[in-house]
């Protein structure tokens, strides 16, 4: 089955700097890769997703890149703000009849 | 549209008891998935229901069960609770199966004493 590895487990950045979180997956059939942000006391919220027919997707300060050959995808947050502090999860699925498999999460702290 | 709702939000039980958690998906969504979230294991898939049928099941013991009703609302039940069942239980809904965006509820935090 699918296995998703996520790194780093914790990340601290200064406000205004960029943050990058990386995930690798094992199943070459996976073609859907969402990223979720989870704030304290809340459920995960989808922030961006990418499908295998594109290599990059941007939404304001957030971007995701996908390298299908290397089986890895990354989340990029530019101009970080204190409100970006949260736990971020990557996930992967094959868009078939299999559930999402999540990485273990990255705790991002943005220091003002 | 209203988001995914879960009740109750917090629950305290003792070992050996059973518990039922409820999830109401986003209106129009027919798929409901359940996850267990713990600090050590992250988000682990429990099961997925679509149109009242269980479509997928994760690697959890038979003490964990669920069901989905005709209005797409779902319940999960845990019998004979163990200390290790203490976790945040998350429900997510989507419009269909596989590859459809999943939207999560706030979760039910279960503490087993």
mmCIF file of C-alpha atoms in Angstrom:
data_model
loop_
_atom_site.group_PDB
_atom_site.id
_atom_site.type_symbol
_atom_site.label_atom_id
_atom_site.label_comp_id
_atom_site.label_asym_id
_atom_site.label_seq_id
_atom_site.Cartn_x
_atom_site.Cartn_y
_atom_site.Cartn_z
ATOM 1 C CA UNK A 1 0.000 0.000 0.000
ATOM 2 C CA UNK A 2 0.882 3.678 -0.141
ATOM 3 C CA UNK A 3 3.386 5.127 2.343
ATOM 4 C CA UNK A 4 3.900 8.880 2.737
ATOM 5 C CA UNK A 5 6.973 10.298 4.461
ATOM 6 C CA UNK A 6 6.990 13.957 5.530
ATOM 7 C CA UNK A 7 9.944 16.135 6.539
ATOM 8 C CA UNK A 8 10.811 17.990 8.654
ATOM 9 C CA UNK A 9 8.672 17.151 11.672
ATOM 10 C CA UNK A 10 9.225 20.639 13.103
ATOM 11 C CA UNK A 11 10.193 23.862 11.369
ATOM 12 C CA UNK A 12 10.830 27.319 12.806
ATOM 13 C CA UNK A 13 11.181 30.346 10.570
ATOM 14 C CA UNK A 14 11.364 34.085 11.060
ATOM 15 C CA UNK A 15 8.358 36.099 9.991
ATOM 16 C CA UNK A 16 8.729 37.053 6.364
ATOM 17 C CA UNK A 17 10.964 34.126 5.483
ATOM 18 C CA UNK A 18 9.903 31.173 3.336
ATOM 19 C CA UNK A 19 9.034 27.696 4.602
ATOM 20 C CA UNK A 20 9.320 24.450 2.647
ATOM 21 C CA UNK A 21 7.858 21.097 3.662
ATOM 22 C CA UNK A 22 8.640 17.972 1.667
ATOM 23 C CA UNK A 23 6.808 14.679 1.221
ATOM 24 C CA UNK A 24 7.682 11.482 -0.592
ATOM 25 C CA UNK A 25 5.285 8.723 -1.571
ATOM 26 C CA UNK A 26 5.781 5.126 -2.555
ATOM 27 C CA UNK A 27 2.904 4.193 -4.880
ATOM 28 C CA UNK A 28 3.501 5.340 -8.439
ATOM 29 C CA UNK A 29 -0.258 5.067 -9.040
ATOM 30 C CA UNK A 30 -0.929 8.000 -6.698
ATOM 31 C CA UNK A 31 -2.136 11.049 -8.593
ATOM 32 C CA UNK A 32 -3.845 13.308 -6.046
ATOM 33 C CA UNK A 33 -1.832 15.221 -3.447
ATOM 34 C CA UNK A 34 -3.599 17.558 -0.999
ATOM 35 C CA UNK A 35 -2.094 19.635 1.787
ATOM 36 C CA UNK A 36 -3.940 20.368 5.008
ATOM 37 C CA UNK A 37 -3.351 22.910 7.773
ATOM 38 C CA UNK A 38 -4.463 22.080 11.287
ATOM 39 C CA UNK A 39 -4.664 24.756 13.942
ATOM 40 C CA UNK A 40 -4.941 23.989 17.632
ATOM 41 C CA UNK A 41 -8.342 22.600 18.539
ATOM 42 C CA UNK A 42 -9.543 22.396 14.938
ATOM 43 C CA UNK A 43 -9.832 19.814 12.233
ATOM 44 C CA UNK A 44 -7.484 19.840 9.220
ATOM 45 C CA UNK A 45 -8.355 22.424 6.585
ATOM 46 C CA UNK A 46 -7.460 21.948 2.927
ATOM 47 C CA UNK A 47 -5.111 24.701 1.800
ATOM 48 C CA UNK A 48 -4.038 23.507 -1.648
ATOM 49 C CA UNK A 49 -3.997 20.336 -3.714
ATOM 50 C CA UNK A 50 -2.377 19.172 -6.917
ATOM 51 C CA UNK A 51 -3.086 16.411 -9.377
ATOM 52 C CA UNK A 52 -0.497 14.544 -11.378
ATOM 53 C CA UNK A 53 -1.265 16.269 -14.664
ATOM 54 C CA UNK A 54 0.438 19.470 -13.435
ATOM 55 C CA UNK A 55 3.849 20.096 -11.908
ATOM 56 C CA UNK A 56 3.115 23.229 -9.899
ATOM 57 C CA UNK A 57 0.154 25.095 -8.493
ATOM 58 C CA UNK A 58 0.061 28.463 -6.728
ATOM 59 C CA UNK A 59 -2.470 30.235 -4.546
ATOM 60 C CA UNK A 60 -1.217 33.599 -3.301
ATOM 61 C CA UNK A 61 1.621 32.858 -0.840
ATOM 62 C CA UNK A 62 1.233 29.099 -1.079
ATOM 63 C CA UNK A 63 2.559 26.833 -3.811
ATOM 64 C CA UNK A 64 2.888 23.105 -4.278
ATOM 65 C CA UNK A 65 5.317 21.369 -6.622
ATOM 66 C CA UNK A 66 5.162 17.768 -7.783
ATOM 67 C CA UNK A 67 7.890 15.563 -9.207
ATOM 68 C CA UNK A 68 6.268 12.310 -10.301
ATOM 69 C CA UNK A 69 9.524 10.777 -11.459
ATOM 70 C CA UNK A 70 11.100 11.182 -8.049
ATOM 71 C CA UNK A 71 7.779 10.606 -6.274
ATOM 72 C CA UNK A 72 7.953 13.693 -4.123
ATOM 73 C CA UNK A 73 5.931 16.856 -3.657
ATOM 74 C CA UNK A 74 6.564 19.978 -1.626
ATOM 75 C CA UNK A 75 4.669 22.821 -0.009
ATOM 76 C CA UNK A 76 6.158 26.302 -0.252
ATOM 77 C CA UNK A 77 4.933 29.186 1.885
ATOM 78 C CA UNK A 78 6.426 32.586 1.119
ATOM 79 C CA UNK A 79 6.388 35.721 3.267
ATOM 80 C CA UNK A 80 5.380 33.722 6.320
ATOM 81 C CA UNK A 81 3.172 35.324 8.955
ATOM 82 C CA UNK A 82 2.496 34.343 12.582
ATOM 83 C CA UNK A 83 -0.935 33.047 11.571
ATOM 84 C CA UNK A 84 0.783 30.456 9.363
ATOM 85 C CA UNK A 85 1.887 28.713 12.571
ATOM 86 C CA UNK A 86 0.122 25.337 12.609
ATOM 87 C CA UNK A 87 0.630 21.658 11.815
ATOM 88 C CA UNK A 88 0.707 20.874 8.098
ATOM 89 C CA UNK A 89 -0.106 17.452 6.641
ATOM 90 C CA UNK A 90 0.525 16.126 3.171
ATOM 91 C CA UNK A 91 -1.449 13.224 1.748
ATOM 92 C CA UNK A 92 -1.631 11.059 -1.350
ATOM 93 C CA UNK A 93 -4.169 8.856 -3.088
ATOM 94 C CA UNK A 94 -4.643 7.169 -6.451
ATOM 95 C CA UNK A 95 -8.080 8.727 -7.046
ATOM 96 C CA UNK A 96 -9.481 5.219 -7.254
ATOM 97 C CA UNK A 97 -11.137 3.323 -4.522
ATOM 98 C CA UNK A 98 -8.353 3.795 -1.983
ATOM 99 C CA UNK A 99 -8.365 6.274 0.906
ATOM 100 C CA UNK A 100 -6.001 9.190 1.443
ATOM 101 C CA UNK A 101 -2.731 8.297 3.173
ATOM 102 C CA UNK A 102 -1.303 11.092 5.313
ATOM 103 C CA UNK A 103 2.204 12.076 6.312
ATOM 104 C CA UNK A 104 2.953 12.421 10.014
ATOM 105 C CA UNK A 105 2.770 16.227 9.909
ATOM 106 C CA UNK A 106 5.086 19.224 10.243
ATOM 107 C CA UNK A 107 4.725 21.683 13.103
ATOM 108 C CA UNK A 108 5.531 25.099 11.646
ATOM 109 C CA UNK A 109 6.318 27.972 14.000
ATOM 110 C CA UNK A 110 6.635 31.480 12.582
ATOM 111 C CA UNK A 111 8.557 33.703 14.954
ATOM 112 C CA UNK A 112 7.612 37.369 14.928
ATOM 113 C CA UNK B 1 -22.955 25.718 2.922
ATOM 114 C CA UNK B 2 -22.506 24.536 6.465
ATOM 115 C CA UNK B 3 -19.356 22.561 7.080
ATOM 116 C CA UNK B 4 -18.924 19.101 8.516
ATOM 117 C CA UNK B 5 -20.275 18.860 12.040
ATOM 118 C CA UNK B 6 -19.332 16.334 14.677
ATOM 119 C CA UNK B 7 -20.959 15.608 18.003
ATOM 120 C CA UNK B 8 -20.084 15.511 20.753
ATOM 121 C CA UNK B 9 -16.930 17.621 20.698
ATOM 122 C CA UNK B 10 -15.525 16.177 23.905
ATOM 123 C CA UNK B 11 -16.135 12.901 25.671
ATOM 124 C CA UNK B 12 -14.744 11.197 28.752
ATOM 125 C CA UNK B 13 -15.306 7.469 29.196
ATOM 126 C CA UNK B 14 -13.843 4.699 31.322
ATOM 127 C CA UNK B 15 -12.235 1.489 30.161
ATOM 128 C CA UNK B 16 -14.697 -1.159 29.058
ATOM 129 C CA UNK B 17 -17.432 1.281 28.124
ATOM 130 C CA UNK B 18 -18.609 1.900 24.602
ATOM 131 C CA UNK B 19 -19.025 5.166 22.718
ATOM 132 C CA UNK B 20 -20.881 6.425 19.655
ATOM 133 C CA UNK B 21 -19.702 9.452 17.698
ATOM 134 C CA UNK B 22 -21.760 11.263 15.095
ATOM 135 C CA UNK B 23 -20.859 13.093 11.902
ATOM 136 C CA UNK B 24 -23.043 15.188 9.603
ATOM 137 C CA UNK B 25 -21.401 15.770 6.222
ATOM 138 C CA UNK B 26 -21.625 18.835 4.029
ATOM 139 C CA UNK B 27 -24.997 18.968 2.316
ATOM 140 C CA UNK B 28 -24.894 16.959 -0.898
ATOM 141 C CA UNK B 29 -21.813 14.969 0.052
ATOM 142 C CA UNK B 30 -22.316 11.223 -0.038
ATOM 143 C CA UNK B 31 -18.940 10.013 1.184
ATOM 144 C CA UNK B 32 -17.864 10.066 4.823
ATOM 145 C CA UNK B 33 -14.476 8.953 6.092
ATOM 146 C CA UNK B 34 -13.325 8.550 9.676
ATOM 147 C CA UNK B 35 -9.802 9.013 10.995
ATOM 148 C CA UNK B 36 -8.130 8.575 14.359
ATOM 149 C CA UNK B 37 -5.520 11.192 15.212
ATOM 150 C CA UNK B 38 -2.957 10.650 17.953
ATOM 151 C CA UNK B 39 0.349 12.442 18.612
ATOM 152 C CA UNK B 40 2.385 9.316 17.938
ATOM 153 C CA UNK B 41 0.589 7.859 14.908
ATOM 154 C CA UNK B 42 -0.734 10.916 13.133
ATOM 155 C CA UNK B 43 -3.905 10.574 11.059
ATOM 156 C CA UNK B 44 -4.912 6.954 10.623
ATOM 157 C CA UNK B 45 -7.765 5.888 8.373
ATOM 158 C CA UNK B 46 -10.589 3.997 10.060
ATOM 159 C CA UNK B 47 -13.245 3.521 7.383
ATOM 160 C CA UNK B 48 -15.094 5.148 4.523
ATOM 161 C CA UNK B 49 -18.778 5.022 3.692
ATOM 162 C CA UNK B 50 -20.499 5.927 0.457
ATOM 163 C CA UNK B 51 -24.241 5.675 -0.046
ATOM 164 C CA UNK B 52 -24.650 3.643 3.153
ATOM 165 C CA UNK B 53 -22.005 1.073 2.116
ATOM 166 C CA UNK B 54 -18.617 0.639 3.705
ATOM 167 C CA UNK B 55 -16.156 1.027 0.843
ATOM 168 C CA UNK B 56 -12.854 0.873 2.682
ATOM 169 C CA UNK B 57 -11.647 -0.165 6.100
ATOM 170 C CA UNK B 58 -8.375 0.608 7.818
ATOM 171 C CA UNK B 59 -6.296 -1.641 10.018
ATOM 172 C CA UNK B 60 -8.240 -1.322 13.268
ATOM 173 C CA UNK B 61 -9.728 -4.058 15.469
ATOM 174 C CA UNK B 62 -13.341 -5.090 15.159
ATOM 175 C CA UNK B 63 -14.197 -3.013 18.241
ATOM 176 C CA UNK B 64 -14.322 -0.086 15.832
ATOM 177 C CA UNK B 65 -17.405 -0.040 13.645
ATOM 178 C CA UNK B 66 -19.455 2.458 11.750
ATOM 179 C CA UNK B 67 -22.488 2.992 9.641
ATOM 180 C CA UNK B 68 -24.033 5.540 7.327
ATOM 181 C CA UNK B 69 -27.653 6.507 7.084
ATOM 182 C CA UNK B 70 -29.725 7.337 4.025
ATOM 183 C CA UNK B 71 -29.230 11.082 4.663
ATOM 184 C CA UNK B 72 -25.432 10.497 4.555
ATOM 185 C CA UNK B 73 -24.985 11.143 8.272
ATOM 186 C CA UNK B 74 -22.567 8.688 9.801
ATOM 187 C CA UNK B 75 -21.841 7.224 13.197
ATOM 188 C CA UNK B 76 -18.865 5.338 14.489
ATOM 189 C CA UNK B 77 -18.894 3.109 17.527
ATOM 190 C CA UNK B 78 -16.078 1.877 19.689
ATOM 191 C CA UNK B 79 -16.884 -0.947 22.070
ATOM 192 C CA UNK B 80 -14.919 -2.145 25.102
ATOM 193 C CA UNK B 81 -12.861 1.030 25.261
ATOM 194 C CA UNK B 82 -9.151 0.821 26.020
ATOM 195 C CA UNK B 83 -6.823 3.551 27.293
ATOM 196 C CA UNK B 84 -5.132 3.578 23.888
ATOM 197 C CA UNK B 85 -8.375 4.635 22.222
ATOM 198 C CA UNK B 86 -7.914 8.137 23.626
ATOM 199 C CA UNK B 87 -7.584 10.295 20.539
ATOM 200 C CA UNK B 88 -9.134 12.933 18.330
ATOM 201 C CA UNK B 89 -11.638 11.281 15.986
ATOM 202 C CA UNK B 90 -12.070 13.169 12.750
ATOM 203 C CA UNK B 91 -14.762 12.858 10.165
ATOM 204 C CA UNK B 92 -14.316 14.066 6.597
ATOM 205 C CA UNK B 93 -16.862 14.315 3.820
ATOM 206 C CA UNK B 94 -16.511 14.480 0.065
ATOM 207 C CA UNK B 95 -18.862 14.494 -2.875
ATOM 208 C CA UNK B 96 -17.598 11.161 -4.198
ATOM 209 C CA UNK B 97 -14.975 8.512 -3.826
ATOM 210 C CA UNK B 98 -11.253 8.509 -4.483
ATOM 211 C CA UNK B 99 -9.501 11.723 -5.351
ATOM 212 C CA UNK B 100 -12.361 13.978 -4.388
ATOM 213 C CA UNK B 101 -11.469 16.757 -1.986
ATOM 214 C CA UNK B 102 -12.150 15.816 1.616
ATOM 215 C CA UNK B 103 -13.419 18.393 4.086
ATOM 216 C CA UNK B 104 -12.843 17.727 7.763
ATOM 217 C CA UNK B 105 -14.978 18.432 10.782
ATOM 218 C CA UNK B 106 -13.590 19.766 14.074
ATOM 219 C CA UNK B 107 -13.309 16.298 15.572
ATOM 220 C CA UNK B 108 -14.453 14.595 18.753
ATOM 221 C CA UNK B 109 -11.819 14.390 21.458
ATOM 222 C CA UNK B 110 -12.218 11.137 23.379
ATOM 223 C CA UNK B 111 -10.466 10.552 26.672
ATOM 224 C CA UNK B 112 -10.561 7.058 28.131
ATOM 225 C CA UNK B 113 -9.760 6.793 31.835
#
